[in-house]
Structure formats: structure tokens, C-alpha cells
Amino acid sequence: MLTTEDLRFFLCLAAAGSLAQTARSLDVTPPAVTQRLHALERRLGVRLVNRSARGIALTDEGRLLAMRAGQICNELGDLADELAGRRGVVAGHLRVVAPLGFGQRFIAGLVADFRSASQDVTASLTLSDGPPRLASDDWDVMVHIGELRDSALVAHPLAPNRRILCASPVYLARRGAPAKPEDLRNHDCIALRENDEDVTLWRFRHAHGAAMGVRIAPILSSNAGATALEWALAGHGIVARSEWDVAAHLRTRALVPLLAEWNLPDANVVALVKSRQELSARTAGFLASLRAAFAAPPWREASV
């Protein structure tokens, strides 16, 4: 018979990818992990992992067990949270996903503060510059910036966030400023690869309504927003970045906004959840914390 401890052990092993890392995660010895895995395989009568010099790989049966174990543990956690919620207790494990740079600057502290205020809650924060895994079951709240393509998710608006075309005074002194969007084809542009977007097509809308797209040929590109910003600050080219990331640099004139009469599409900040049904007390509580924190967007503390 499988126990919840068996399921959690195997989920840890599957996530770790090696017996040694599993041992470190569980604070036990590698032989203890091996013995426990062998015992689990004997009870089930199937091989769950294949071992090699490179580590471990799940068998078909191992992948099935990991998938179902994750579902069962999540359901047990949700049940415990629902029962706790009926007693007015905020409890359970809160799983938050956010973009790397934005999450480090604005979300990490909120997660820690929420856990401090709710002593029966534990929390994990996953930060990534890659496209979010919108269909995954391993998160409760996802902070998302920009266009949302998965309409099955429920979006809670948090804050406005413009995208701003800008460059450093060093670059502008060397190359001049574009007068119209099509001039960008003759400028050094820096592209940010994120959210599976077409990073070489920059779309603009004029203040009077006209729209146009410009296909750029970036001289530099990165999947890390911090890197793209550093390149722009160093004078390597023109970048399109979120207001939250460049507002302080615009105030100090380390970056200069360009094409004032043309706007890039907004990339507003939202919190995503997966259901319109009643949320767990911890998820609802954290959403409330997010709304309060961004009621006055921190990047607009001073005018840009």
C-alpha cells in the first residue's frame, strides 16, 4: 500500500533528478534514499527509475507515479486548506510564480511578508525569465506582465505598466534620435526574448490613432531583461522596456524616452489564478496583499 509519505518521497526524487540531490533535500544519506527507493519498487512490483552515471531517469511507471502523486498531494493539500478556511484559518502551502526581475524587486518581499503574517502558511516563489508554464499544476498565483494568451485563466488586474522606447544620452550623442518608427531600421536596437513574442517586430500606435509595425534587426538580444537594460544604459542601443524597470532611469536621465507621440502596447501587471471557483484562504489572502501593494504602482512614485 502506498502512503502519502511514499508519494512525497517519490516527488522529491523525481524533482531532484539524482539520488545524491534527493538525499540532500531530505537531509538523509544517499544509501538511505537507495534503500527506500528499492523498498518502494519491491512493494509496487515495478521499476520506477533507471540509474546511470548521469543520474536517474524515470521509467514509464515512474512518470505515472510522479504525475498521480502530484495530483493526489495537491488534492490533499487543497482539502486541508478548505477545511482550515471554514475555521477561518489561513494555512497550507502558497506557490507563487513571477517573472525574474520583477519578482525579485516587487514580489519576493510580499511573499515573505505574507508568510510572516500567516504563521500556518509556508510559501515558495519560482522566478523565471522564460515563458510561464500556464498549464502547470504547480502554482497557485502567477504574476504575469503583458498579453495573456490563455483565456482559461482568471486575471486579477494589479497595476498599469507602459512599455517605453528609450536609449542612453551616450547612444543618442553618437547616433541621434529616431524621428519616426521606421527610422529604427537604421538604428542599433536591443531585443528582449520573452513570452514567445516576435521580438523583432515592434508595434506602435500614434497618439492620433494610426498604427504601424517596424521590423528591426537587433544588434544584441537576450532572454534576460536585466541584461538588455544594462546594454542600453551602457549606450549600446535602443531598447523597449517596461515602465517598472526603467522609470527610475528616466527620472535621472540615465535613459531618454524616444518617439514621444508613438506608444508601444501596454504590458499591464496581472495576477492569474486557474479557476473562478472559491479560492483557498491563503490564495485569496495573497491576492488581497498584491492588490494593496500595487494600488499605487511603486514605479510611479514620482512622475516620469
PDB file of C-alpha atoms in Angstrom:
ATOM      1  CA  MET A   1       0.000   0.000   0.000  1.00  0.00           C
ATOM      2  CA  LEU A   2       1.196   3.496  -0.833  1.00  0.00           C
ATOM      3  CA  THR A   3       1.281   6.171   1.839  1.00  0.00           C
ATOM      4  CA  THR A   4       1.380   9.937   1.451  1.00  0.00           C
ATOM      5  CA  GLU A   5       4.962   9.794   2.704  1.00  0.00           C
ATOM      6  CA  ASP A   6       5.802   7.433  -0.175  1.00  0.00           C
ATOM      7  CA  LEU A   7       4.246   9.872  -2.630  1.00  0.00           C
ATOM      8  CA  ARG A   8       6.106  12.868  -1.232  1.00  0.00           C
ATOM      9  CA  PHE A   9       9.375  10.921  -1.202  1.00  0.00           C
ATOM     10  CA  PHE A  10       8.996   9.971  -4.853  1.00  0.00           C
ATOM     11  CA  LEU A  11       8.010  13.514  -5.858  1.00  0.00           C
ATOM     12  CA  CYS A  12      11.191  14.765  -4.184  1.00  0.00           C
ATOM     13  CA  LEU A  13      13.259  12.163  -6.017  1.00  0.00           C
ATOM     14  CA  ALA A  14      11.646  12.947  -9.364  1.00  0.00           C
ATOM     15  CA  ALA A  15      12.259  16.685  -8.915  1.00  0.00           C
ATOM     16  CA  ALA A  16      15.854  16.234  -7.711  1.00  0.00           C
ATOM     17  CA  GLY A  17      16.980  14.122 -10.660  1.00  0.00           C
ATOM     18  CA  SER A  18      19.607  12.226  -8.675  1.00  0.00           C
ATOM     19  CA  LEU A  19      19.856  10.103  -5.550  1.00  0.00           C
ATOM     20  CA  ALA A  20      22.506  12.392  -4.076  1.00  0.00           C
ATOM     21  CA  GLN A  21      20.381  15.524  -4.532  1.00  0.00           C
ATOM     22  CA  THR A  22      17.366  13.709  -3.078  1.00  0.00           C
ATOM     23  CA  ALA A  23      19.454  12.817  -0.031  1.00  0.00           C
ATOM     24  CA  ARG A  24      20.469  16.460   0.400  1.00  0.00           C
ATOM     25  CA  SER A  25      16.867  17.627   0.044  1.00  0.00           C
ATOM     26  CA  LEU A  26      15.641  15.133   2.642  1.00  0.00           C
ATOM     27  CA  ASP A  27      18.712  15.565   4.891  1.00  0.00           C
ATOM     28  CA  VAL A  28      19.484  11.833   4.862  1.00  0.00           C
ATOM     29  CA  THR A  29      22.307   9.710   3.468  1.00  0.00           C
ATOM     30  CA  PRO A  30      22.348   8.510  -0.176  1.00  0.00           C
ATOM     31  CA  PRO A  31      22.223   4.840   0.956  1.00  0.00           C
ATOM     32  CA  ALA A  32      19.026   5.641   2.879  1.00  0.00           C
ATOM     33  CA  VAL A  33      17.462   7.046  -0.290  1.00  0.00           C
ATOM     34  CA  THR A  34      18.531   3.993  -2.283  1.00  0.00           C
ATOM     35  CA  GLN A  35      17.099   1.609   0.311  1.00  0.00           C
ATOM     36  CA  ARG A  36      13.809   3.487   0.436  1.00  0.00           C
ATOM     37  CA  LEU A  37      13.534   3.507  -3.355  1.00  0.00           C
ATOM     38  CA  HIS A  38      14.265  -0.239  -3.544  1.00  0.00           C
ATOM     39  CA  ALA A  39      11.642  -0.921  -0.879  1.00  0.00           C
ATOM     40  CA  LEU A  40       9.064   1.140  -2.779  1.00  0.00           C
ATOM     41  CA  GLU A  41       9.822  -0.672  -6.049  1.00  0.00           C
ATOM     42  CA  ARG A  42       9.552  -4.083  -4.342  1.00  0.00           C
ATOM     43  CA  ARG A  43       6.164  -3.226  -2.851  1.00  0.00           C
ATOM     44  CA  LEU A  44       4.836  -1.983  -6.187  1.00  0.00           C
ATOM     45  CA  GLY A  45       6.461  -4.744  -8.223  1.00  0.00           C
ATOM     46  CA  VAL A  46       7.761  -2.337 -10.899  1.00  0.00           C
ATOM     47  CA  ARG A  47      10.960  -0.453 -11.646  1.00  0.00           C
ATOM     48  CA  LEU A  48      10.416   3.269 -11.121  1.00  0.00           C
ATOM     49  CA  VAL A  49      13.773   4.691 -12.193  1.00  0.00           C
ATOM     50  CA  ASN A  50      16.700   3.713 -14.375  1.00  0.00           C
ATOM     51  CA  ARG A  51      20.099   4.551 -12.919  1.00  0.00           C
ATOM     52  CA  SER A  52      23.170   5.641 -14.888  1.00  0.00           C
ATOM     53  CA  ALA A  53      26.388   7.566 -14.387  1.00  0.00           C
ATOM     54  CA  ARG A  54      24.479  10.729 -15.368  1.00  0.00           C
ATOM     55  CA  GLY A  55      21.853  10.289 -12.666  1.00  0.00           C
ATOM     56  CA  ILE A  56      18.396   8.787 -12.777  1.00  0.00           C
ATOM     57  CA  ALA A  57      15.623   8.733 -15.364  1.00  0.00           C
ATOM     58  CA  LEU A  58      12.014   7.861 -14.597  1.00  0.00           C
ATOM     59  CA  THR A  59      10.553   4.804 -16.273  1.00  0.00           C
ATOM     60  CA  ASP A  60       7.038   4.950 -17.725  1.00  0.00           C
ATOM     61  CA  GLU A  61       5.753   3.627 -14.406  1.00  0.00           C
ATOM     62  CA  GLY A  62       7.847   6.208 -12.563  1.00  0.00           C
ATOM     63  CA  ARG A  63       6.416   9.040 -14.649  1.00  0.00           C
ATOM     64  CA  LEU A  64       2.901   7.758 -13.982  1.00  0.00           C
ATOM     65  CA  LEU A  65       3.569   7.604 -10.250  1.00  0.00           C
ATOM     66  CA  ALA A  66       5.078  11.111 -10.206  1.00  0.00           C
ATOM     67  CA  MET A  67       2.142  12.571 -12.136  1.00  0.00           C
ATOM     68  CA  ARG A  68      -0.519  10.930  -9.976  1.00  0.00           C
ATOM     69  CA  ALA A  69       1.418  11.606  -6.766  1.00  0.00           C
ATOM     70  CA  GLY A  70       1.495  15.297  -7.589  1.00  0.00           C
ATOM     71  CA  GLN A  71      -2.243  15.331  -8.235  1.00  0.00           C
ATOM     72  CA  ILE A  72      -3.030  13.430  -5.036  1.00  0.00           C
ATOM     73  CA  CYS A  73      -0.779  15.562  -2.837  1.00  0.00           C
ATOM     74  CA  ASN A  74      -2.254  18.739  -4.320  1.00  0.00           C
ATOM     75  CA  GLU A  75      -5.785  17.480  -3.713  1.00  0.00           C
ATOM     76  CA  LEU A  76      -4.944  16.547  -0.119  1.00  0.00           C
ATOM     77  CA  GLY A  77      -3.441  19.968   0.410  1.00  0.00           C
ATOM     78  CA  ASP A  78      -6.472  21.679  -1.103  1.00  0.00           C
ATOM     79  CA  LEU A  79      -8.790  19.632   1.124  1.00  0.00           C
ATOM     80  CA  ALA A  80      -6.831  20.563   4.229  1.00  0.00           C
ATOM     81  CA  ASP A  81      -6.841  24.220   3.160  1.00  0.00           C
ATOM     82  CA  GLU A  82     -10.586  24.182   2.516  1.00  0.00           C
ATOM     83  CA  LEU A  83     -11.292  22.689   5.917  1.00  0.00           C
ATOM     84  CA  ALA A  84      -8.951  25.191   7.557  1.00  0.00           C
ATOM     85  CA  GLY A  85     -10.645  28.012   5.659  1.00  0.00           C
ATOM     86  CA  ARG A  86     -14.004  27.019   7.070  1.00  0.00           C
ATOM     87  CA  ARG A  87     -12.475  27.537  10.503  1.00  0.00           C
ATOM     88  CA  GLY A  88     -11.193  30.936   9.436  1.00  0.00           C
ATOM     89  CA  VAL A  89      -7.582  29.721   9.434  1.00  0.00           C
ATOM     90  CA  VAL A  90      -5.191  30.719   6.660  1.00  0.00           C
ATOM     91  CA  ALA A  91      -2.982  27.661   6.217  1.00  0.00           C
ATOM     92  CA  GLY A  92      -1.232  25.437   3.702  1.00  0.00           C
ATOM     93  CA  HIS A  93       1.485  25.961   1.112  1.00  0.00           C
ATOM     94  CA  LEU A  94       1.300  29.016  -1.149  1.00  0.00           C
ATOM     95  CA  ARG A  95       3.002  28.600  -4.548  1.00  0.00           C
ATOM     96  CA  VAL A  96       3.760  31.823  -6.421  1.00  0.00           C
ATOM     97  CA  VAL A  97       5.304  32.209  -9.883  1.00  0.00           C
ATOM     98  CA  ALA A  98       6.624  35.527 -11.214  1.00  0.00           C
ATOM     99  CA  PRO A  99       8.998  36.970 -13.843  1.00  0.00           C
ATOM    100  CA  LEU A 100      12.594  37.006 -12.626  1.00  0.00           C
ATOM    101  CA  GLY A 101      13.452  40.700 -12.444  1.00  0.00           C
ATOM    102  CA  PHE A 102      10.000  41.913 -11.440  1.00  0.00           C
ATOM    103  CA  GLY A 103       9.650  39.117  -8.915  1.00  0.00           C
ATOM    104  CA  GLN A 104      12.965  39.860  -7.258  1.00  0.00           C
ATOM    105  CA  ARG A 105      12.176  43.560  -6.960  1.00  0.00           C
ATOM    106  CA  PHE A 106       8.481  43.580  -6.078  1.00  0.00           C
ATOM    107  CA  ILE A 107       7.136  40.086  -5.272  1.00  0.00           C
ATOM    108  CA  ALA A 108       9.748  38.362  -3.106  1.00  0.00           C
ATOM    109  CA  GLY A 109       9.224  40.728  -0.186  1.00  0.00           C
ATOM    110  CA  LEU A 110       5.438  40.427  -0.416  1.00  0.00           C
ATOM    111  CA  VAL A 111       5.639  36.620  -0.266  1.00  0.00           C
ATOM    112  CA  ALA A 112       7.878  36.769   2.808  1.00  0.00           C
ATOM    113  CA  ASP A 113       5.646  39.371   4.498  1.00  0.00           C
ATOM    114  CA  PHE A 114       2.526  37.311   3.817  1.00  0.00           C
ATOM    115  CA  ARG A 115       4.096  34.224   5.344  1.00  0.00           C
ATOM    116  CA  SER A 116       5.178  36.215   8.403  1.00  0.00           C
ATOM    117  CA  ALA A 117       1.619  37.449   8.880  1.00  0.00           C
ATOM    118  CA  SER A 118       0.157  33.931   8.431  1.00  0.00           C
ATOM    119  CA  GLN A 119       2.117  31.610  10.675  1.00  0.00           C
ATOM    120  CA  ASP A 120       0.311  28.468   9.441  1.00  0.00           C
ATOM    121  CA  VAL A 121       1.357  29.165   5.843  1.00  0.00           C
ATOM    122  CA  THR A 122       4.529  28.091   4.059  1.00  0.00           C
ATOM    123  CA  ALA A 123       5.392  29.614   0.706  1.00  0.00           C
ATOM    124  CA  SER A 124       7.569  29.080  -2.339  1.00  0.00           C
ATOM    125  CA  LEU A 125       8.388  31.604  -5.073  1.00  0.00           C
ATOM    126  CA  THR A 126       9.514  30.460  -8.509  1.00  0.00           C
ATOM    127  CA  LEU A 127      11.176  33.128 -10.655  1.00  0.00           C
ATOM    128  CA  SER A 128      11.962  32.721 -14.341  1.00  0.00           C
ATOM    129  CA  ASP A 129      12.803  34.828 -17.372  1.00  0.00           C
ATOM    130  CA  GLY A 130      11.361  32.102 -19.608  1.00  0.00           C
ATOM    131  CA  PRO A 131       7.756  31.773 -20.770  1.00  0.00           C
ATOM    132  CA  PRO A 132       5.485  30.756 -17.866  1.00  0.00           C
ATOM    133  CA  ARG A 133       4.049  27.232 -17.849  1.00  0.00           C
ATOM    134  CA  LEU A 134       0.424  28.318 -17.868  1.00  0.00           C
ATOM    135  CA  ALA A 135      -0.972  24.768 -17.919  1.00  0.00           C
ATOM    136  CA  SER A 136       1.100  23.536 -14.977  1.00  0.00           C
ATOM    137  CA  ASP A 137      -0.460  22.403 -11.706  1.00  0.00           C
ATOM    138  CA  ASP A 138       2.416  23.513  -9.512  1.00  0.00           C
ATOM    139  CA  TRP A 139       1.353  27.087  -8.761  1.00  0.00           C
ATOM    140  CA  ASP A 140      -1.488  28.934  -7.006  1.00  0.00           C
ATOM    141  CA  VAL A 141      -0.852  32.527  -8.107  1.00  0.00           C
ATOM    142  CA  MET A 142       1.094  33.640 -11.165  1.00  0.00           C
ATOM    143  CA  VAL A 143       2.156  37.254 -11.555  1.00  0.00           C
ATOM    144  CA  HIS A 144       2.174  38.000 -15.279  1.00  0.00           C
ATOM    145  CA  ILE A 145       3.216  41.038 -17.309  1.00  0.00           C
ATOM    146  CA  GLY A 146       1.884  41.725 -20.783  1.00  0.00           C
ATOM    147  CA  GLU A 147      -0.505  40.000 -23.142  1.00  0.00           C
ATOM    148  CA  LEU A 148      -2.372  36.966 -21.827  1.00  0.00           C
ATOM    149  CA  ARG A 149      -2.991  34.244 -24.397  1.00  0.00           C
ATOM    150  CA  ASP A 150      -4.630  31.582 -22.195  1.00  0.00           C
ATOM    151  CA  SER A 151      -8.248  32.692 -21.715  1.00  0.00           C
ATOM    152  CA  ALA A 152      -8.976  29.768 -19.372  1.00  0.00           C
ATOM    153  CA  LEU A 153      -7.054  31.551 -16.624  1.00  0.00           C
ATOM    154  CA  VAL A 154      -8.661  34.196 -14.424  1.00  0.00           C
ATOM    155  CA  ALA A 155      -6.804  37.528 -14.388  1.00  0.00           C
ATOM    156  CA  HIS A 156      -6.903  39.960 -11.478  1.00  0.00           C
ATOM    157  CA  PRO A 157      -5.550  43.378 -12.617  1.00  0.00           C
ATOM    158  CA  LEU A 158      -2.822  44.731 -10.349  1.00  0.00           C
ATOM    159  CA  ALA A 159      -1.134  47.729 -11.970  1.00  0.00           C
ATOM    160  CA  PRO A 160      -0.738  49.667 -15.243  1.00  0.00           C
ATOM    161  CA  ASN A 161       2.633  49.291 -16.918  1.00  0.00           C
ATOM    162  CA  ARG A 162       3.660  51.051 -20.115  1.00  0.00           C
ATOM    163  CA  ARG A 163       6.370  49.827 -22.448  1.00  0.00           C
ATOM    164  CA  ILE A 164       8.794  52.620 -23.238  1.00  0.00           C
ATOM    165  CA  LEU A 165      11.258  53.030 -26.090  1.00  0.00           C
ATOM    166  CA  CYS A 166      14.448  54.598 -24.758  1.00  0.00           C
ATOM    167  CA  ALA A 167      18.210  54.960 -25.086  1.00  0.00           C
ATOM    168  CA  SER A 168      21.081  56.478 -23.145  1.00  0.00           C
ATOM    169  CA  PRO A 169      22.409  60.006 -23.787  1.00  0.00           C
ATOM    170  CA  VAL A 170      25.705  58.374 -24.839  1.00  0.00           C
ATOM    171  CA  TYR A 171      23.993  56.484 -27.657  1.00  0.00           C
ATOM    172  CA  LEU A 172      21.920  59.478 -28.743  1.00  0.00           C
ATOM    173  CA  ALA A 173      25.007  61.693 -28.871  1.00  0.00           C
ATOM    174  CA  ARG A 174      26.640  59.151 -31.163  1.00  0.00           C
ATOM    175  CA  ARG A 175      23.721  58.159 -33.393  1.00  0.00           C
ATOM    176  CA  GLY A 176      20.993  60.748 -32.887  1.00  0.00           C
ATOM    177  CA  ALA A 177      17.345  60.058 -32.041  1.00  0.00           C
ATOM    178  CA  PRO A 178      14.809  58.458 -34.398  1.00  0.00           C
ATOM    179  CA  ALA A 179      12.155  60.897 -35.592  1.00  0.00           C
ATOM    180  CA  LYS A 180       9.627  58.260 -36.616  1.00  0.00           C
ATOM    181  CA  PRO A 181       9.246  54.465 -36.038  1.00  0.00           C
ATOM    182  CA  GLU A 182      10.629  53.474 -39.453  1.00  0.00           C
ATOM    183  CA  ASP A 183      13.906  55.218 -38.581  1.00  0.00           C
ATOM    184  CA  LEU A 184      14.575  52.344 -36.168  1.00  0.00           C
ATOM    185  CA  ARG A 185      15.612  50.183 -39.131  1.00  0.00           C
ATOM    186  CA  ASN A 186      18.785  52.291 -39.306  1.00  0.00           C
ATOM    187  CA  HIS A 187      19.495  52.271 -35.575  1.00  0.00           C
ATOM    188  CA  ASP A 188      21.167  49.816 -33.206  1.00  0.00           C
ATOM    189  CA  CYS A 189      18.317  48.026 -31.428  1.00  0.00           C
ATOM    190  CA  ILE A 190      18.365  45.687 -28.444  1.00  0.00           C
ATOM    191  CA  ALA A 191      15.745  42.914 -28.321  1.00  0.00           C
ATOM    192  CA  LEU A 192      14.406  41.039 -25.321  1.00  0.00           C
ATOM    193  CA  ARG A 193      13.236  37.475 -25.942  1.00  0.00           C
ATOM    194  CA  GLU A 194      10.307  36.757 -23.610  1.00  0.00           C
ATOM    195  CA  ASN A 195       6.868  35.138 -23.554  1.00  0.00           C
ATOM    196  CA  ASP A 196       7.318  33.606 -27.038  1.00  0.00           C
ATOM    197  CA  GLU A 197       6.786  37.041 -28.622  1.00  0.00           C
ATOM    198  CA  ASP A 198       8.071  38.079 -32.060  1.00  0.00           C
ATOM    199  CA  VAL A 199      10.902  40.168 -30.667  1.00  0.00           C
ATOM    200  CA  THR A 200      11.949  41.718 -33.993  1.00  0.00           C
ATOM    201  CA  LEU A 201       8.550  43.288 -34.699  1.00  0.00           C
ATOM    202  CA  TRP A 202       7.954  46.429 -32.686  1.00  0.00           C
ATOM    203  CA  ARG A 203       4.351  47.670 -32.896  1.00  0.00           C
ATOM    204  CA  PHE A 204       3.477  51.326 -32.420  1.00  0.00           C
ATOM    205  CA  ARG A 205       0.303  53.375 -32.210  1.00  0.00           C
ATOM    206  CA  HIS A 206       0.291  57.132 -32.756  1.00  0.00           C
ATOM    207  CA  ALA A 207      -1.379  59.439 -30.280  1.00  0.00           C
ATOM    208  CA  HIS A 208      -3.966  60.186 -33.005  1.00  0.00           C
ATOM    209  CA  GLY A 209      -4.693  56.502 -33.650  1.00  0.00           C
ATOM    210  CA  ALA A 210      -2.516  55.430 -36.582  1.00  0.00           C
ATOM    211  CA  ALA A 211      -0.800  52.065 -36.106  1.00  0.00           C
ATOM    212  CA  MET A 212       2.321  50.597 -37.664  1.00  0.00           C
ATOM    213  CA  GLY A 213       4.838  47.819 -37.108  1.00  0.00           C
ATOM    214  CA  VAL A 214       8.566  48.053 -37.653  1.00  0.00           C
ATOM    215  CA  ARG A 215      10.754  45.011 -38.263  1.00  0.00           C
ATOM    216  CA  ILE A 216      14.073  45.636 -36.539  1.00  0.00           C
ATOM    217  CA  ALA A 217      17.375  43.812 -36.963  1.00  0.00           C
ATOM    218  CA  PRO A 218      18.683  43.694 -33.376  1.00  0.00           C
ATOM    219  CA  ILE A 219      22.422  44.003 -32.850  1.00  0.00           C
ATOM    220  CA  LEU A 220      22.017  42.472 -29.376  1.00  0.00           C
ATOM    221  CA  SER A 221      19.343  40.223 -27.892  1.00  0.00           C
ATOM    222  CA  SER A 222      18.879  38.405 -24.603  1.00  0.00           C
ATOM    223  CA  ASN A 223      16.245  36.495 -22.661  1.00  0.00           C
ATOM    224  CA  ALA A 224      17.220  38.427 -19.511  1.00  0.00           C
ATOM    225  CA  GLY A 225      15.628  41.829 -19.028  1.00  0.00           C
ATOM    226  CA  ALA A 226      18.425  42.982 -16.716  1.00  0.00           C
ATOM    227  CA  THR A 227      20.993  42.285 -19.413  1.00  0.00           C
ATOM    228  CA  ALA A 228      19.059  44.178 -22.094  1.00  0.00           C
ATOM    229  CA  LEU A 229      18.726  47.135 -19.724  1.00  0.00           C
ATOM    230  CA  GLU A 230      22.448  47.107 -18.884  1.00  0.00           C
ATOM    231  CA  TRP A 231      23.304  47.200 -22.580  1.00  0.00           C
ATOM    232  CA  ALA A 232      21.011  50.189 -23.103  1.00  0.00           C
ATOM    233  CA  LEU A 233      22.433  52.041 -20.095  1.00  0.00           C
ATOM    234  CA  ALA A 234      25.928  51.430 -21.435  1.00  0.00           C
ATOM    235  CA  GLY A 235      24.995  53.123 -24.721  1.00  0.00           C
ATOM    236  CA  HIS A 236      24.895  50.073 -26.984  1.00  0.00           C
ATOM    237  CA  GLY A 237      21.477  50.767 -28.488  1.00  0.00           C
ATOM    238  CA  ILE A 238      17.748  51.455 -28.236  1.00  0.00           C
ATOM    239  CA  VAL A 239      15.578  49.206 -26.087  1.00  0.00           C
ATOM    240  CA  ALA A 240      11.853  48.769 -25.424  1.00  0.00           C
ATOM    241  CA  ARG A 241      11.415  48.052 -21.725  1.00  0.00           C
ATOM    242  CA  SER A 242       8.653  48.016 -19.160  1.00  0.00           C
ATOM    243  CA  GLU A 243       7.968  51.178 -17.227  1.00  0.00           C
ATOM    244  CA  TRP A 244       8.566  49.362 -13.918  1.00  0.00           C
ATOM    245  CA  ASP A 245      12.145  48.647 -14.982  1.00  0.00           C
ATOM    246  CA  VAL A 246      13.169  51.985 -16.499  1.00  0.00           C
ATOM    247  CA  ALA A 247      11.154  54.620 -14.615  1.00  0.00           C
ATOM    248  CA  ALA A 248      13.956  55.406 -12.164  1.00  0.00           C
ATOM    249  CA  HIS A 249      16.490  55.696 -15.006  1.00  0.00           C
ATOM    250  CA  LEU A 250      14.175  58.033 -16.902  1.00  0.00           C
ATOM    251  CA  ARG A 251      13.875  60.271 -13.847  1.00  0.00           C
ATOM    252  CA  THR A 252      17.661  60.543 -13.542  1.00  0.00           C
ATOM    253  CA  ARG A 253      18.045  60.955 -17.340  1.00  0.00           C
ATOM    254  CA  ALA A 254      20.293  57.884 -17.497  1.00  0.00           C
ATOM    255  CA  LEU A 255      17.801  56.879 -20.201  1.00  0.00           C
ATOM    256  CA  VAL A 256      15.851  59.182 -22.505  1.00  0.00           C
ATOM    257  CA  PRO A 257      12.362  58.327 -23.832  1.00  0.00           C
ATOM    258  CA  LEU A 258      12.023  58.323 -27.620  1.00  0.00           C
ATOM    259  CA  LEU A 259       9.208  58.846 -30.159  1.00  0.00           C
ATOM    260  CA  ALA A 260       7.002  60.693 -27.672  1.00  0.00           C
ATOM    261  CA  GLU A 261       3.939  60.665 -29.965  1.00  0.00           C
ATOM    262  CA  TRP A 262       4.132  56.912 -30.587  1.00  0.00           C
ATOM    263  CA  ASN A 263       3.188  54.303 -27.986  1.00  0.00           C
ATOM    264  CA  LEU A 264       4.162  50.657 -27.693  1.00  0.00           C
ATOM    265  CA  PRO A 265       1.486  48.195 -26.445  1.00  0.00           C
ATOM    266  CA  ASP A 266       0.994  48.338 -22.695  1.00  0.00           C
ATOM    267  CA  ALA A 267       2.223  45.399 -20.613  1.00  0.00           C
ATOM    268  CA  ASN A 268      -0.004  45.639 -17.563  1.00  0.00           C
ATOM    269  CA  VAL A 269       0.646  43.568 -14.447  1.00  0.00           C
ATOM    270  CA  VAL A 270      -1.963  40.953 -13.509  1.00  0.00           C
ATOM    271  CA  ALA A 271      -2.261  38.107 -11.024  1.00  0.00           C
ATOM    272  CA  LEU A 272      -3.501  34.855 -12.552  1.00  0.00           C
ATOM    273  CA  VAL A 273      -5.385  32.034 -10.885  1.00  0.00           C
ATOM    274  CA  LYS A 274      -6.710  28.888 -12.525  1.00  0.00           C
ATOM    275  CA  SER A 275     -10.366  28.881 -11.501  1.00  0.00           C
ATOM    276  CA  ARG A 276     -13.332  31.142 -10.933  1.00  0.00           C
ATOM    277  CA  GLN A 277     -14.439  28.852  -8.131  1.00  0.00           C
ATOM    278  CA  GLU A 278     -13.905  29.731  -4.490  1.00  0.00           C
ATOM    279  CA  LEU A 279     -10.217  30.285  -3.772  1.00  0.00           C
ATOM    280  CA  SER A 280      -8.362  28.861  -0.795  1.00  0.00           C
ATOM    281  CA  ALA A 281      -7.984  31.275   2.095  1.00  0.00           C
ATOM    282  CA  ARG A 282      -4.231  31.548   1.507  1.00  0.00           C
ATOM    283  CA  THR A 283      -4.657  32.337  -2.216  1.00  0.00           C
ATOM    284  CA  ALA A 284      -7.402  34.893  -1.577  1.00  0.00           C
ATOM    285  CA  GLY A 285      -5.305  36.453   1.172  1.00  0.00           C
ATOM    286  CA  PHE A 286      -2.231  36.768  -1.003  1.00  0.00           C
ATOM    287  CA  LEU A 287      -4.270  38.290  -3.845  1.00  0.00           C
ATOM    288  CA  ALA A 288      -5.502  40.901  -1.390  1.00  0.00           C
ATOM    289  CA  SER A 289      -1.901  41.612  -0.386  1.00  0.00           C
ATOM    290  CA  LEU A 290      -0.930  42.052  -4.043  1.00  0.00           C
ATOM    291  CA  ARG A 291      -3.796  44.453  -4.716  1.00  0.00           C
ATOM    292  CA  ALA A 292      -2.857  46.561  -1.695  1.00  0.00           C
ATOM    293  CA  ALA A 293       0.829  46.646  -2.640  1.00  0.00           C
ATOM    294  CA  PHE A 294       0.158  47.782  -6.223  1.00  0.00           C
ATOM    295  CA  ALA A 295      -2.794  50.104  -5.597  1.00  0.00           C
ATOM    296  CA  ALA A 296      -0.235  52.874  -6.126  1.00  0.00           C
ATOM    297  CA  PRO A 297       2.339  51.377  -8.530  1.00  0.00           C
ATOM    298  CA  PRO A 298       5.744  51.802  -6.864  1.00  0.00           C
ATOM    299  CA  TRP A 299       7.429  52.746 -10.156  1.00  0.00           C
ATOM    300  CA  ARG A 300       5.097  55.775 -10.366  1.00  0.00           C
ATOM    301  CA  GLU A 301       6.032  57.245  -7.005  1.00  0.00           C
ATOM    302  CA  ALA A 302       7.403  60.179  -8.943  1.00  0.00           C
ATOM    303  CA  SER A 303       6.291  61.400 -12.338  1.00  0.00           C
ATOM    304  CA  VAL A 304       8.134  60.041 -15.361  1.00  0.00           C
TER     305      VAL A 304
END
